[in-house]
Amino acid sequence: MTTPPERSTPRVPEIRDVGLVRRVRDEDDDEEQFRPLEWGLIRRLFGYTAPVRRKRTALFVLTLLRSAQLPALVWASATIISGPIAHRDLGRLPWVVLGYGVLALVTDVMFHWRQRYALEIGETVVNGLRADIFRQTIRQPMSFFQRVKLGRIISRVTSDVEALRVGIQDVLFVSAIQLGQMLFTAIVMLQCDWVLFLVVLGLAPVLWSVNRRFRVRLSHLTRASQESFSRVTATLAESVNGIRVTQGFVRQETNAGLFRGLLADHARFNVALARTSAILTPLLELNSQFFVAVLLLFGGWRVLDGAMPLDALIQFFFLSNFFFSPIAVIGNQYNQALVAMAGAERVFRLIDAPPDWQDDPAATALPDPRSAGGSTGLRVEFRQVTFGYDPARPVLHDVSFTAEPGQTIALVGHTGSGKSSIINLVAKFYLPTAGEIRLDGREIRTLTSHSLHRQMGLVPQQNFLFSGTVADNIRLARPEATDAEVRAAAAELDCLDLLESLPRGLDTEVGERGAGLSVGQRQLVCFARALLADPRLVILDEATSAIDALTESRLQHALTRLLRGRTSLVVAHRLSTIRHADLVLVLDRGRIIERGTHAALVAAGGTYAALHRQFVQVDERA
């Protein structure tokens, strides 16, 4: 990036450290706030108009014609006044007025098509940008979502993209028309009286200096306003997602006060931006009136001196007003252009963000041996695996174990011991910092994520459901599954009667994030979803934590059938889930400190035995 010349930085209101708990600085807070118009961004935006290139070409032609038609209308009206009307030529007057009317009608018809094409092109660009943002976001690894807040992504899709819509369909073509209007008017003015036109050119640097004076401050304030709004949306999304915690700890009034602080920050930026714009626009208008006064002085002197006829002066003044009128419009459009450039920079930064990692181009699919009568389970092997979400701070240290096909591995340990991290690595949501993970003897980096996930069934602790029906959510892993197959999966888990007891059975609509279903019901849906996927590897992360003892007892037999022949990794705190595991791994601070069967570890009297006593107490209370 080219370093801009040193200049005094305009004063921009400070960002206060306000948040529902505290505001953590992120990558968007440290970005350079000043960004002038960039042709690279503009060219890239126009790349999104490729699907409607014919309409884009037609729009450019219509824009060029309109920029010539508007000065032609002014010139025609001035000519009618200084010609037939001034000379009392009643024979010619109706015809020239008719010609003026035809020109005005053609101009308005072309204006209709210009507006229509501009709106269609703007919608095409917006749809393309939003599709790219979504496609780029969902291909990011889990580490991306630890850094980037949901509100930031929502802000890119909404306010930033809408700013680009305005930039494409309004700013660009309106500015082109206004500039073209000035250009064609200047040509006519030059032909009318070149001396007065030189006076107009001499006044142009004044306009340039006024715009330059306010450009930097408007750029800073525009970016700050956009960033503050992004913080508002991020906090709003966080508040809605955490509404139970907010209400459970009676934080409504406190959080509302902190949110008002964020709104006040945003309002301060907007007010500062409005004040600066309110100075710029009247100054441009005042300059236009000042220029007219200067032209009156010089034009009057030339008419009185006999160097210019009066009708030519009348024409010139009609044209001069039309020449200066776009200045205020262009000033306003420039403000909108700064907003669009700020939005474009942020949107393309998100679209261009490279994943922290992605599948090796040489990676191949994980074979499924079941088609050839092979093992239904997946062999999982950890070889001295070290891993950290931040590589400088490992959460797993030198972890090694093997799960043979069809075995159940139970992961046990206190919160933060590394159980979920092991699951995240097996699912290839993250890659190990050091060591190897082998699936069916192949290093996990050499396998495509898609093929692995096709052979995996995941039941997370936070049982997420999407909007739609219960059947739709069960069918998520296999969209082609029939209603009979969905019902069969629920029946095999012995929970079909529980799901059919819902108001509309399997056709019951599930609200956002599973609203409308109990926690236990949501987990049953997640179990049925995993079973329908027919996986070789089953991952259960606290899968029975929210199910009561009676429901769990119904599930145990079904789970036994689900896990039979399949490899499974189970994170659990209940004895019923751990007791039948082929291998229990006890973790503490990211290390395996004990391993063995349930009975052997209890008999050893070590850490697991102490945890076992806690499990017994939990089960007794349940």
Coordinates of C-alpha atoms in Angstrom, one line a residue:
M1 CA 0.0 0.0 0.0
T2 CA 1.3 3.4 -0.9
T3 CA 2.0 5.6 2.1
P4 CA -0.1 8.8 1.8
P5 CA 1.6 12.1 2.3
E6 CA 1.6 13.4 5.8
R7 CA -1.2 15.8 6.7
S8 CA -3.0 16.9 9.7
T9 CA -5.5 14.2 10.6
P10 CA -9.1 15.5 11.0
R11 CA -10.5 15.1 14.4
V12 CA -12.9 12.1 14.6
P13 CA -14.9 11.3 17.8
E14 CA -13.2 8.6 19.9
I15 CA -14.6 5.1 20.1
R16 CA -15.6 4.3 23.7
D17 CA -14.9 0.9 25.2
V18 CA -18.5 -0.1 25.5
G19 CA -20.0 -3.6 25.3
L20 CA -22.3 -6.0 27.1
V21 CA -19.4 -7.3 29.1
R22 CA -16.4 -5.6 27.5
R23 CA -15.5 -4.8 23.9
V24 CA -12.6 -6.8 22.6
R25 CA -10.6 -5.2 19.9
D26 CA -10.6 -7.2 16.7
E27 CA -9.0 -7.0 13.3
D28 CA -11.5 -4.4 12.0
D29 CA -10.6 -1.9 14.7
D30 CA -7.0 -1.7 13.5
E31 CA -7.7 -1.1 9.8
E32 CA -6.7 2.1 8.1
Q33 CA -9.8 4.4 8.2
F34 CA -8.9 6.5 5.2
R35 CA -9.7 5.0 1.8
P36 CA -10.2 7.3 -1.3
L37 CA -12.0 6.1 -4.4
E38 CA -10.1 3.1 -5.8
W39 CA -10.4 2.1 -9.4
G40 CA -9.4 -1.4 -8.5
L41 CA -12.5 -1.9 -6.3
I42 CA -14.7 -0.2 -8.9
R43 CA -13.5 -2.5 -11.7
R44 CA -14.0 -5.5 -9.5
L45 CA -17.6 -4.4 -8.7
F46 CA -18.3 -4.1 -12.3
G47 CA -17.2 -7.7 -12.8
Y48 CA -20.4 -8.7 -11.0
T49 CA -22.4 -7.1 -13.8
A50 CA -21.1 -9.7 -16.3
P51 CA -24.5 -11.7 -16.3
V52 CA -26.3 -8.5 -17.6
R53 CA -23.5 -7.1 -19.8
R54 CA -25.9 -6.2 -22.5
K55 CA -28.1 -4.2 -20.2
R56 CA -24.9 -2.7 -18.8
T57 CA -23.8 -1.6 -22.2
A58 CA -27.3 -0.2 -23.0
L59 CA -27.2 1.7 -19.7
F60 CA -23.9 3.3 -20.6
V61 CA -25.4 4.4 -23.9
L62 CA -28.5 5.8 -22.2
T63 CA -26.4 7.6 -19.7
L64 CA -24.4 9.2 -22.4
L65 CA -27.5 10.2 -24.3
R66 CA -29.2 11.6 -21.3
S67 CA -26.2 13.7 -20.3
A68 CA -26.4 15.2 -23.8
Q69 CA -30.2 15.5 -23.9
L70 CA -30.5 17.6 -20.7
P71 CA -28.2 20.4 -22.0
A72 CA -30.0 20.1 -25.4
L73 CA -33.3 20.8 -23.6
V74 CA -31.9 23.9 -21.9
W75 CA -30.3 25.1 -25.1
A76 CA -33.6 24.6 -27.0
S77 CA -35.6 26.5 -24.4
A78 CA -33.1 29.3 -24.5
T79 CA -33.1 29.3 -28.3
I80 CA -36.9 29.5 -28.3
I81 CA -36.9 32.5 -26.0
S82 CA -34.1 34.4 -27.8
G83 CA -35.4 33.4 -31.2
P84 CA -39.2 33.1 -32.1
I85 CA -40.4 34.7 -28.9
A86 CA -37.9 37.6 -28.9
H87 CA -38.6 38.2 -32.6
R88 CA -42.4 37.7 -32.3
D89 CA -42.3 34.9 -35.0
L90 CA -45.6 33.3 -34.3
G91 CA -45.3 31.1 -37.4
R92 CA -42.2 29.3 -36.2
L93 CA -43.1 29.2 -32.5
P94 CA -45.6 26.2 -32.5
W95 CA -43.2 24.1 -34.5
V96 CA -40.2 24.7 -32.4
V97 CA -42.2 24.1 -29.2
L98 CA -43.5 20.9 -30.8
G99 CA -39.9 19.9 -31.5
Y100 CA -39.0 20.7 -27.9
G101 CA -41.9 18.5 -26.6
V102 CA -40.8 15.6 -28.8
L103 CA -37.2 15.9 -27.4
A104 CA -38.6 16.1 -23.8
L105 CA -40.7 13.0 -24.5
V106 CA -37.8 11.0 -25.9
T107 CA -35.7 12.1 -23.0
D108 CA -38.2 10.9 -20.4
V109 CA -38.7 7.5 -22.2
M110 CA -35.0 7.0 -22.1
F111 CA -34.9 8.0 -18.5
H112 CA -37.4 5.2 -17.7
W113 CA -35.2 2.6 -19.3
R114 CA -32.1 4.0 -17.6
Q115 CA -33.7 3.8 -14.2
R116 CA -34.9 0.3 -14.9
Y117 CA -31.6 -1.0 -16.1
A118 CA -29.7 0.7 -13.2
L119 CA -32.0 -1.1 -10.7
E120 CA -31.6 -4.5 -12.4
I121 CA -27.9 -4.1 -12.6
G122 CA -27.7 -3.0 -8.9
E123 CA -29.8 -6.1 -7.9
T124 CA -27.5 -8.4 -9.9
V125 CA -24.4 -7.0 -8.2
V126 CA -26.0 -7.3 -4.7
N127 CA -27.1 -10.9 -5.3
G128 CA -23.6 -11.8 -6.6
L129 CA -21.9 -10.2 -3.6
R130 CA -24.2 -11.8 -1.0
A131 CA -23.8 -15.3 -2.7
D132 CA -20.0 -14.9 -2.6
I133 CA -20.0 -13.8 1.1
F134 CA -22.1 -16.8 2.0
R135 CA -20.1 -19.2 0.0
Q136 CA -16.8 -17.9 1.4
T137 CA -18.1 -17.9 5.0
I138 CA -19.4 -21.4 5.1
R139 CA -16.1 -22.8 3.6
Q140 CA -14.1 -21.2 6.4
P141 CA -12.7 -23.5 9.2
M142 CA -14.0 -23.2 12.8
S143 CA -11.1 -21.0 13.8
F144 CA -12.5 -18.2 11.6
F145 CA -15.7 -18.1 13.6
Q146 CA -13.7 -17.8 16.8
R147 CA -12.2 -14.5 15.5
V148 CA -15.1 -13.0 13.5
K149 CA -18.3 -12.0 15.3
L150 CA -21.7 -13.0 13.8
G151 CA -22.7 -9.3 13.8
R152 CA -19.7 -8.4 11.6
I153 CA -20.8 -10.9 9.0
I154 CA -24.4 -9.7 9.1
S155 CA -23.3 -6.2 8.7
R156 CA -21.3 -7.1 5.6
V157 CA -24.4 -8.8 4.0
T158 CA -26.8 -6.0 5.0
S159 CA -25.5 -2.5 5.4
D160 CA -22.2 -2.8 3.5
V161 CA -23.8 -4.5 0.5
E162 CA -26.7 -2.1 0.4
A163 CA -24.2 0.8 0.3
L164 CA -22.7 -0.9 -2.8
R165 CA -26.1 -1.2 -4.3
V166 CA -26.5 2.6 -4.0
G167 CA -23.0 3.1 -5.4
I168 CA -23.7 1.0 -8.5
Q169 CA -27.2 2.0 -9.4
D170 CA -27.2 5.6 -8.2
V171 CA -23.8 7.1 -7.5
L172 CA -22.0 5.9 -10.6
F173 CA -24.6 6.6 -13.3
V174 CA -26.1 9.8 -11.7
S175 CA -22.5 11.2 -11.3
A176 CA -21.8 10.2 -15.0
I177 CA -24.9 12.0 -16.1
Q178 CA -24.1 15.1 -14.1
L179 CA -20.5 15.1 -15.3
G180 CA -21.7 14.5 -18.9
Q181 CA -24.2 17.3 -18.5
M182 CA -21.4 19.6 -17.5
L183 CA -19.2 18.5 -20.4
F184 CA -21.9 18.9 -23.1
T185 CA -23.0 22.2 -21.5
A186 CA -19.4 23.4 -21.6
I187 CA -19.2 22.6 -25.3
V188 CA -22.3 24.6 -26.0
M189 CA -21.1 27.5 -23.8
L190 CA -17.8 27.5 -25.6
Q191 CA -19.5 27.9 -28.9
C192 CA -21.8 30.6 -27.5
D193 CA -19.1 32.8 -26.1
W194 CA -15.6 31.6 -25.5
V195 CA -14.5 34.6 -23.4
L196 CA -17.2 34.0 -20.7
F197 CA -16.4 30.3 -20.9
L198 CA -12.8 31.1 -19.9
V199 CA -14.2 32.9 -16.9
V200 CA -16.0 29.7 -15.9
L201 CA -12.8 27.6 -16.3
G202 CA -11.0 30.1 -14.1
L203 CA -13.5 29.5 -11.3
A204 CA -13.2 25.7 -11.5
P205 CA -10.1 25.5 -9.1
V206 CA -12.2 27.1 -6.4
L207 CA -14.7 24.2 -6.5
W208 CA -11.8 21.7 -6.6
S209 CA -10.2 23.2 -3.4
V210 CA -13.5 23.2 -1.5
N211 CA -14.1 19.5 -2.3
R212 CA -10.5 18.6 -1.4
R213 CA -10.8 20.5 1.9
F214 CA -13.7 18.2 3.0
R215 CA -12.8 15.0 1.3
V216 CA -10.4 13.6 4.0
R217 CA -12.7 14.4 6.9
L218 CA -15.7 12.8 5.2
S219 CA -13.7 9.7 4.4
H220 CA -12.7 9.3 8.1
L221 CA -16.2 9.9 9.4
T222 CA -17.8 7.6 6.9
R223 CA -15.5 4.7 7.8
A224 CA -16.0 5.3 11.5
S225 CA -19.8 5.4 11.1
Q226 CA -19.7 2.1 9.3
E227 CA -17.5 0.5 11.9
S228 CA -19.7 1.7 14.8
F229 CA -22.8 0.3 13.1
S230 CA -21.0 -3.0 12.7
R231 CA -20.4 -3.1 16.5
V232 CA -24.0 -2.3 17.1
T233 CA -25.2 -5.3 15.0
A234 CA -22.6 -7.6 16.5
T235 CA -23.7 -6.7 20.0
L236 CA -27.4 -7.1 19.1
A237 CA -26.8 -10.6 17.7
E238 CA -24.8 -11.5 20.8
S239 CA -27.7 -10.2 23.0
V240 CA -30.3 -12.2 21.2
N241 CA -28.3 -15.4 21.2
G242 CA -27.6 -15.0 24.9
I243 CA -31.1 -13.9 25.9
R244 CA -31.6 -16.7 28.5
V245 CA -28.4 -15.7 30.3
T246 CA -29.4 -12.1 30.2
Q247 CA -32.8 -12.7 31.7
G248 CA -31.5 -15.4 34.0
F249 CA -29.1 -12.9 35.7
V250 CA -31.5 -10.0 35.5
R251 CA -29.2 -8.1 33.1
Q252 CA -31.9 -6.5 30.9
E253 CA -31.6 -3.0 32.2
T254 CA -27.8 -3.1 32.5
N255 CA -27.4 -4.5 29.0
A256 CA -29.9 -2.0 27.6
G257 CA -27.8 0.8 29.1
L258 CA -24.6 -0.5 27.6
F259 CA -26.3 -1.0 24.2
R260 CA -27.5 2.6 24.4
G261 CA -23.8 3.6 24.8
L262 CA -23.0 1.8 21.6
L263 CA -25.9 3.6 19.9
A264 CA -24.7 6.9 21.3
D265 CA -21.2 6.2 19.7
H266 CA -22.9 5.5 16.4
A267 CA -25.0 8.6 16.6
R268 CA -22.0 10.8 17.4
F269 CA -20.3 9.6 14.2
N270 CA -23.4 10.1 12.2
V271 CA -24.0 13.6 13.6
A272 CA -20.4 14.5 12.9
L273 CA -20.7 13.2 9.3
A274 CA -24.0 15.1 8.8
R275 CA -22.5 18.3 10.1
T276 CA -19.6 18.1 7.7
S277 CA -21.9 17.3 4.8
A278 CA -24.1 20.2 5.9
I279 CA -21.2 22.5 5.5
L280 CA -20.0 21.1 2.2
T281 CA -23.3 21.2 0.3
P282 CA -24.2 24.8 1.2
L283 CA -20.7 25.9 0.3
L284 CA -21.0 24.3 -3.1
E285 CA -24.4 26.1 -3.6
L286 CA -22.9 29.4 -2.4
N287 CA -20.1 29.0 -4.8
S288 CA -22.5 28.4 -7.7
Q289 CA -24.4 31.6 -6.9
F290 CA -21.1 33.5 -6.6
F291 CA -20.1 32.2 -10.0
V292 CA -23.4 33.5 -11.5
A293 CA -22.8 36.9 -10.0
V294 CA -19.3 37.0 -11.6
L295 CA -20.8 36.0 -14.9
L296 CA -23.4 38.7 -14.6
L297 CA -20.7 41.3 -14.1
F298 CA -18.5 40.1 -17.0
G299 CA -21.5 39.3 -19.3
G300 CA -23.1 42.6 -18.7
W301 CA -19.9 44.4 -19.4
R302 CA -19.5 42.6 -22.7
V303 CA -23.1 43.3 -23.8
L304 CA -22.8 47.0 -22.9
D305 CA -19.5 47.1 -24.8
G306 CA -21.2 45.6 -27.8
A307 CA -19.0 42.5 -27.9
M308 CA -21.9 40.1 -27.2
P309 CA -25.6 40.2 -28.2
L310 CA -28.2 40.1 -25.5
D311 CA -29.8 36.9 -26.7
A312 CA -26.4 35.2 -26.5
L313 CA -26.1 36.3 -22.9
I314 CA -29.5 34.9 -22.1
Q315 CA -28.5 31.6 -23.6
F316 CA -25.2 31.6 -21.8
F317 CA -27.0 32.2 -18.4
F318 CA -29.4 29.4 -19.0
L319 CA -26.5 27.1 -19.8
S320 CA -24.4 28.4 -16.9
N321 CA -27.1 27.6 -14.4
F322 CA -27.3 24.2 -15.9
F323 CA -23.5 23.9 -15.7
F324 CA -23.3 24.8 -12.0
S325 CA -26.4 22.9 -10.8
P326 CA -24.7 19.4 -11.0
I327 CA -22.0 20.6 -8.6
A328 CA -24.1 20.1 -5.4
V329 CA -25.5 16.8 -6.7
I330 CA -22.0 15.5 -7.4
G331 CA -20.9 16.6 -3.9
N332 CA -23.7 14.5 -2.4
Q333 CA -22.9 11.6 -4.7
Y334 CA -19.3 11.8 -3.6
N335 CA -20.4 11.3 0.0
Q336 CA -22.3 8.2 -1.1
A337 CA -19.3 7.0 -3.1
L338 CA -17.1 7.1 0.1
V339 CA -19.7 5.0 1.9
A340 CA -19.7 2.6 -1.0
M341 CA -15.9 2.4 -1.1
A342 CA -15.8 1.7 2.6
G343 CA -18.4 -1.0 2.2
A344 CA -16.6 -2.5 -0.8
E345 CA -13.3 -2.7 1.0
R346 CA -14.8 -4.5 4.0
V347 CA -16.9 -6.8 1.8
F348 CA -14.0 -7.8 -0.4
R349 CA -11.8 -8.3 2.7
L350 CA -14.3 -10.9 3.9
I351 CA -14.6 -12.5 0.4
D352 CA -10.9 -12.6 0.0
A353 CA -10.1 -13.9 3.5
P354 CA -8.0 -17.0 2.9
P355 CA -9.0 -20.0 5.1
D356 CA -6.5 -20.8 7.9
W357 CA -6.2 -24.1 6.2
Q358 CA -8.0 -26.1 3.5
D359 CA -7.8 -29.5 1.9
D360 CA -4.6 -30.3 0.2
P361 CA -5.1 -30.2 -3.6
A362 CA -3.7 -33.7 -3.7
A363 CA -6.2 -35.0 -1.1
T364 CA -8.4 -37.8 -2.2
A365 CA -11.7 -39.2 -0.9
L366 CA -11.9 -41.6 2.0
P367 CA -13.0 -45.0 0.6
D368 CA -16.1 -46.6 2.0
P369 CA -15.3 -50.3 2.3
R370 CA -18.9 -51.2 3.1
S371 CA -19.8 -51.3 -0.6
A372 CA -17.4 -54.1 -1.0
G373 CA -18.5 -55.9 2.2
G374 CA -15.7 -54.5 4.3
S375 CA -15.7 -53.1 7.8
T376 CA -18.5 -50.8 8.9
G377 CA -16.2 -49.1 11.4
L378 CA -13.5 -46.5 10.9
R379 CA -10.0 -47.0 12.3
V380 CA -8.9 -43.9 14.2
E381 CA -5.3 -43.4 15.3
F382 CA -3.7 -40.5 17.1
R383 CA 0.1 -40.4 17.0
Q384 CA 1.7 -37.9 19.4
V385 CA -0.8 -35.2 18.5
T386 CA -0.3 -31.7 19.9
F387 CA -2.9 -29.0 19.2
G388 CA -3.7 -25.5 20.1
Y389 CA -6.5 -23.1 18.9
D390 CA -3.7 -20.6 19.3
P391 CA -0.5 -22.5 18.2
A392 CA 1.5 -20.8 20.9
R393 CA -0.9 -22.1 23.6
P394 CA -1.5 -25.9 23.1
V395 CA -4.5 -27.5 24.7
L396 CA -3.5 -31.1 23.8
H397 CA -0.1 -32.4 24.4
D398 CA 1.4 -35.6 22.9
V399 CA -1.9 -37.5 22.7
S400 CA -1.7 -41.0 21.3
F401 CA -4.4 -43.7 21.1
T402 CA -6.0 -46.1 18.7
A403 CA -9.7 -46.8 18.1
E404 CA -10.1 -50.1 16.1
P405 CA -13.1 -50.4 13.8
G406 CA -16.2 -50.9 15.8
Q407 CA -14.7 -49.9 19.1
T408 CA -16.2 -47.3 21.4
I409 CA -13.8 -44.8 23.0
A410 CA -15.0 -42.8 26.0
L411 CA -13.3 -39.5 26.7
V412 CA -13.5 -38.5 30.4
G413 CA -12.1 -35.5 32.3
H414 CA -12.9 -32.2 33.9
T415 CA -14.1 -29.2 31.9
G416 CA -11.2 -27.9 29.7
S417 CA -9.2 -31.1 29.8
G418 CA -9.3 -31.4 26.0
K419 CA -12.1 -33.8 25.2
S420 CA -13.9 -31.6 22.7
S421 CA -10.6 -30.7 21.1
I422 CA -10.0 -34.4 20.3
I423 CA -13.5 -34.6 18.7
N424 CA -12.8 -31.4 16.7
L425 CA -9.6 -33.0 15.3
V426 CA -11.2 -36.3 14.4
A427 CA -13.9 -34.5 12.6
K428 CA -11.3 -32.4 10.8
F429 CA -12.7 -29.1 12.0
Y430 CA -9.1 -28.3 12.9
L431 CA -5.7 -29.7 11.9
P432 CA -3.2 -30.8 14.5
T433 CA -0.3 -28.5 15.3
A434 CA 2.0 -31.5 15.5
G435 CA 1.8 -35.2 15.2
E436 CA -0.5 -37.3 13.0
I437 CA -4.1 -38.4 12.9
R438 CA -4.7 -41.5 10.7
L439 CA -8.1 -42.7 9.5
D440 CA -8.1 -46.2 8.1
G441 CA -4.3 -45.9 7.9
R442 CA -4.3 -42.7 6.0
E443 CA -3.1 -39.3 7.3
I444 CA -6.0 -37.0 7.8
R445 CA -4.5 -34.2 5.7
T446 CA -4.5 -36.5 2.6
L447 CA -8.3 -37.0 2.9
T448 CA -10.9 -34.6 1.7
S449 CA -13.1 -33.2 4.4
H450 CA -16.3 -33.8 2.4
S451 CA -15.7 -37.6 2.1
L452 CA -14.9 -37.9 5.8
H453 CA -18.0 -36.0 6.9
R454 CA -20.1 -38.2 4.6
Q455 CA -19.1 -41.2 6.7
M456 CA -19.5 -39.4 10.1
G457 CA -22.4 -38.9 12.4
L458 CA -22.1 -36.0 14.9
V459 CA -24.3 -35.4 17.9
P460 CA -23.0 -32.2 19.5
Q461 CA -23.7 -31.0 23.0
Q462 CA -25.4 -27.9 21.6
N463 CA -28.0 -29.7 19.6
F464 CA -28.6 -27.2 16.8
L465 CA -31.7 -27.4 14.7
F466 CA -32.5 -25.4 11.6
S467 CA -35.8 -23.7 10.8
G468 CA -38.2 -26.2 9.1
T469 CA -40.0 -29.3 10.3
V470 CA -38.7 -32.1 12.6
A471 CA -38.5 -34.4 9.6
D472 CA -36.5 -31.8 7.6
N473 CA -34.0 -31.7 10.4
I474 CA -33.7 -35.5 10.6
R475 CA -33.3 -35.6 6.9
L476 CA -30.5 -33.0 7.0
A477 CA -27.7 -35.6 6.5
R478 CA -29.6 -37.4 3.7
P479 CA -31.9 -34.9 1.9
E480 CA -33.0 -37.7 -0.5
A481 CA -34.3 -39.9 2.4
T482 CA -38.0 -40.7 2.2
D483 CA -40.5 -40.1 4.9
A484 CA -40.6 -43.8 5.6
E485 CA -36.8 -43.9 6.1
V486 CA -37.1 -40.9 8.5
R487 CA -39.8 -42.6 10.5
A488 CA -37.7 -45.9 10.5
A489 CA -34.7 -44.1 11.9
A490 CA -36.8 -42.5 14.7
A491 CA -38.5 -45.9 15.4
E492 CA -35.1 -47.7 15.6
L493 CA -34.1 -45.2 18.3
D494 CA -37.4 -46.0 20.1
C495 CA -38.4 -42.4 20.1
L496 CA -40.9 -42.3 17.3
D497 CA -43.8 -42.1 19.7
L498 CA -42.2 -39.1 21.5
L499 CA -41.7 -37.2 18.2
E500 CA -45.2 -38.1 17.0
S501 CA -46.7 -36.7 20.2
L502 CA -45.7 -33.2 19.1
P503 CA -48.6 -31.0 17.8
R504 CA -48.1 -32.0 14.2
G505 CA -45.8 -35.0 14.7
L506 CA -42.8 -35.1 12.4
D507 CA -44.3 -32.2 10.4
T508 CA -44.1 -29.9 13.5
E509 CA -42.4 -26.7 12.6
V510 CA -39.1 -26.1 14.4
G511 CA -38.4 -22.4 15.3
E512 CA -35.1 -20.7 15.0
R513 CA -32.4 -22.7 16.9
G514 CA -35.0 -25.4 17.8
A515 CA -37.3 -23.0 19.6
G516 CA -40.6 -24.8 20.4
L517 CA -38.9 -28.1 21.3
S518 CA -37.6 -29.1 24.7
V519 CA -33.8 -29.7 25.1
G520 CA -34.4 -33.4 25.3
Q521 CA -36.6 -33.4 22.2
R522 CA -34.0 -31.5 20.3
Q523 CA -31.4 -34.1 21.2
L524 CA -33.6 -37.0 20.1
V525 CA -33.9 -35.3 16.7
C526 CA -30.1 -35.0 16.6
F527 CA -29.8 -38.8 17.4
A528 CA -32.2 -39.7 14.6
R529 CA -30.3 -37.4 12.2
A530 CA -27.0 -39.2 13.0
L531 CA -28.6 -42.7 12.6
L532 CA -30.2 -41.7 9.2
A533 CA -26.7 -40.7 8.0
D534 CA -25.6 -44.4 8.4
P535 CA -22.1 -43.3 9.5
R536 CA -18.9 -45.4 10.0
L537 CA -17.8 -43.0 12.7
V538 CA -20.2 -41.7 15.4
I539 CA -19.2 -38.8 17.6
L540 CA -21.3 -38.1 20.7
D541 CA -20.4 -35.0 22.6
E542 CA -22.3 -35.0 25.9
A543 CA -25.1 -36.5 23.8
T544 CA -27.3 -37.6 26.8
S545 CA -26.6 -34.7 29.1
A546 CA -30.1 -33.1 28.6
I547 CA -32.1 -36.3 28.5
D548 CA -33.9 -37.5 31.7
A549 CA -33.1 -40.9 33.1
L550 CA -36.3 -42.5 31.8
T551 CA -35.7 -41.3 28.2
E552 CA -32.1 -42.3 28.5
S553 CA -33.0 -45.8 29.4
R554 CA -35.1 -46.1 26.3
L555 CA -32.2 -44.8 24.2
Q556 CA -29.5 -47.2 25.5
H557 CA -30.7 -50.2 23.6
A558 CA -31.1 -48.1 20.4
L559 CA -27.7 -46.6 20.9
T560 CA -26.2 -50.0 21.3
R561 CA -27.6 -50.9 17.8
L562 CA -26.5 -47.5 16.4
L563 CA -22.9 -48.0 17.6
R564 CA -22.7 -51.8 16.8
G565 CA -20.0 -52.2 14.2
R566 CA -19.3 -48.5 14.1
T567 CA -16.4 -46.7 15.6
S568 CA -17.5 -44.1 18.2
L569 CA -15.9 -41.4 20.3
V570 CA -18.1 -40.5 23.3
V571 CA -17.7 -37.6 25.6
A572 CA -20.0 -38.3 28.6
H573 CA -20.5 -37.7 32.3
R574 CA -23.0 -40.6 32.8
L575 CA -22.0 -44.1 33.8
S576 CA -24.5 -45.6 31.4
T577 CA -22.6 -44.2 28.5
I578 CA -19.1 -44.9 29.8
R579 CA -19.5 -48.4 31.3
H580 CA -19.8 -50.2 28.0
A581 CA -16.9 -48.4 26.3
D582 CA -14.1 -50.6 24.9
L583 CA -11.5 -48.0 26.1
V584 CA -11.8 -45.1 28.5
L585 CA -9.3 -42.2 28.1
V586 CA -8.9 -40.0 31.1
L587 CA -7.7 -36.5 30.2
D588 CA -6.3 -33.7 32.4
R589 CA -4.9 -30.4 31.0
G590 CA -4.6 -31.9 27.5
R591 CA -2.8 -35.1 28.4
I592 CA -4.0 -38.7 28.7
I593 CA -3.2 -39.6 32.3
E594 CA -5.1 -42.9 32.4
R595 CA -6.5 -45.4 29.9
G596 CA -8.2 -48.8 30.2
T597 CA -11.6 -50.3 30.6
H598 CA -14.2 -49.0 33.0
A599 CA -13.7 -51.9 35.4
A600 CA -9.9 -51.8 35.3
L601 CA -9.7 -48.1 35.9
V602 CA -12.1 -48.3 38.9
A603 CA -10.1 -51.1 40.4
A604 CA -6.9 -49.1 39.9
G605 CA -8.2 -46.4 42.3
G606 CA -6.7 -43.5 40.4
T607 CA -8.1 -40.3 38.9
Y608 CA -10.9 -42.2 37.0
A609 CA -12.0 -43.9 40.2
A610 CA -12.5 -40.4 41.8
L611 CA -14.4 -39.2 38.8
H612 CA -16.4 -42.4 38.9
R613 CA -17.6 -41.6 42.4
Q614 CA -18.8 -38.2 41.1
F615 CA -20.6 -39.9 38.1
V616 CA -22.4 -42.2 40.6
Q617 CA -23.6 -39.1 42.6
V618 CA -24.7 -37.4 39.4
D619 CA -26.7 -40.5 38.2
E620 CA -28.2 -40.9 41.7
R621 CA -29.4 -37.3 41.6
A622 CA -30.8 -37.8 38.1

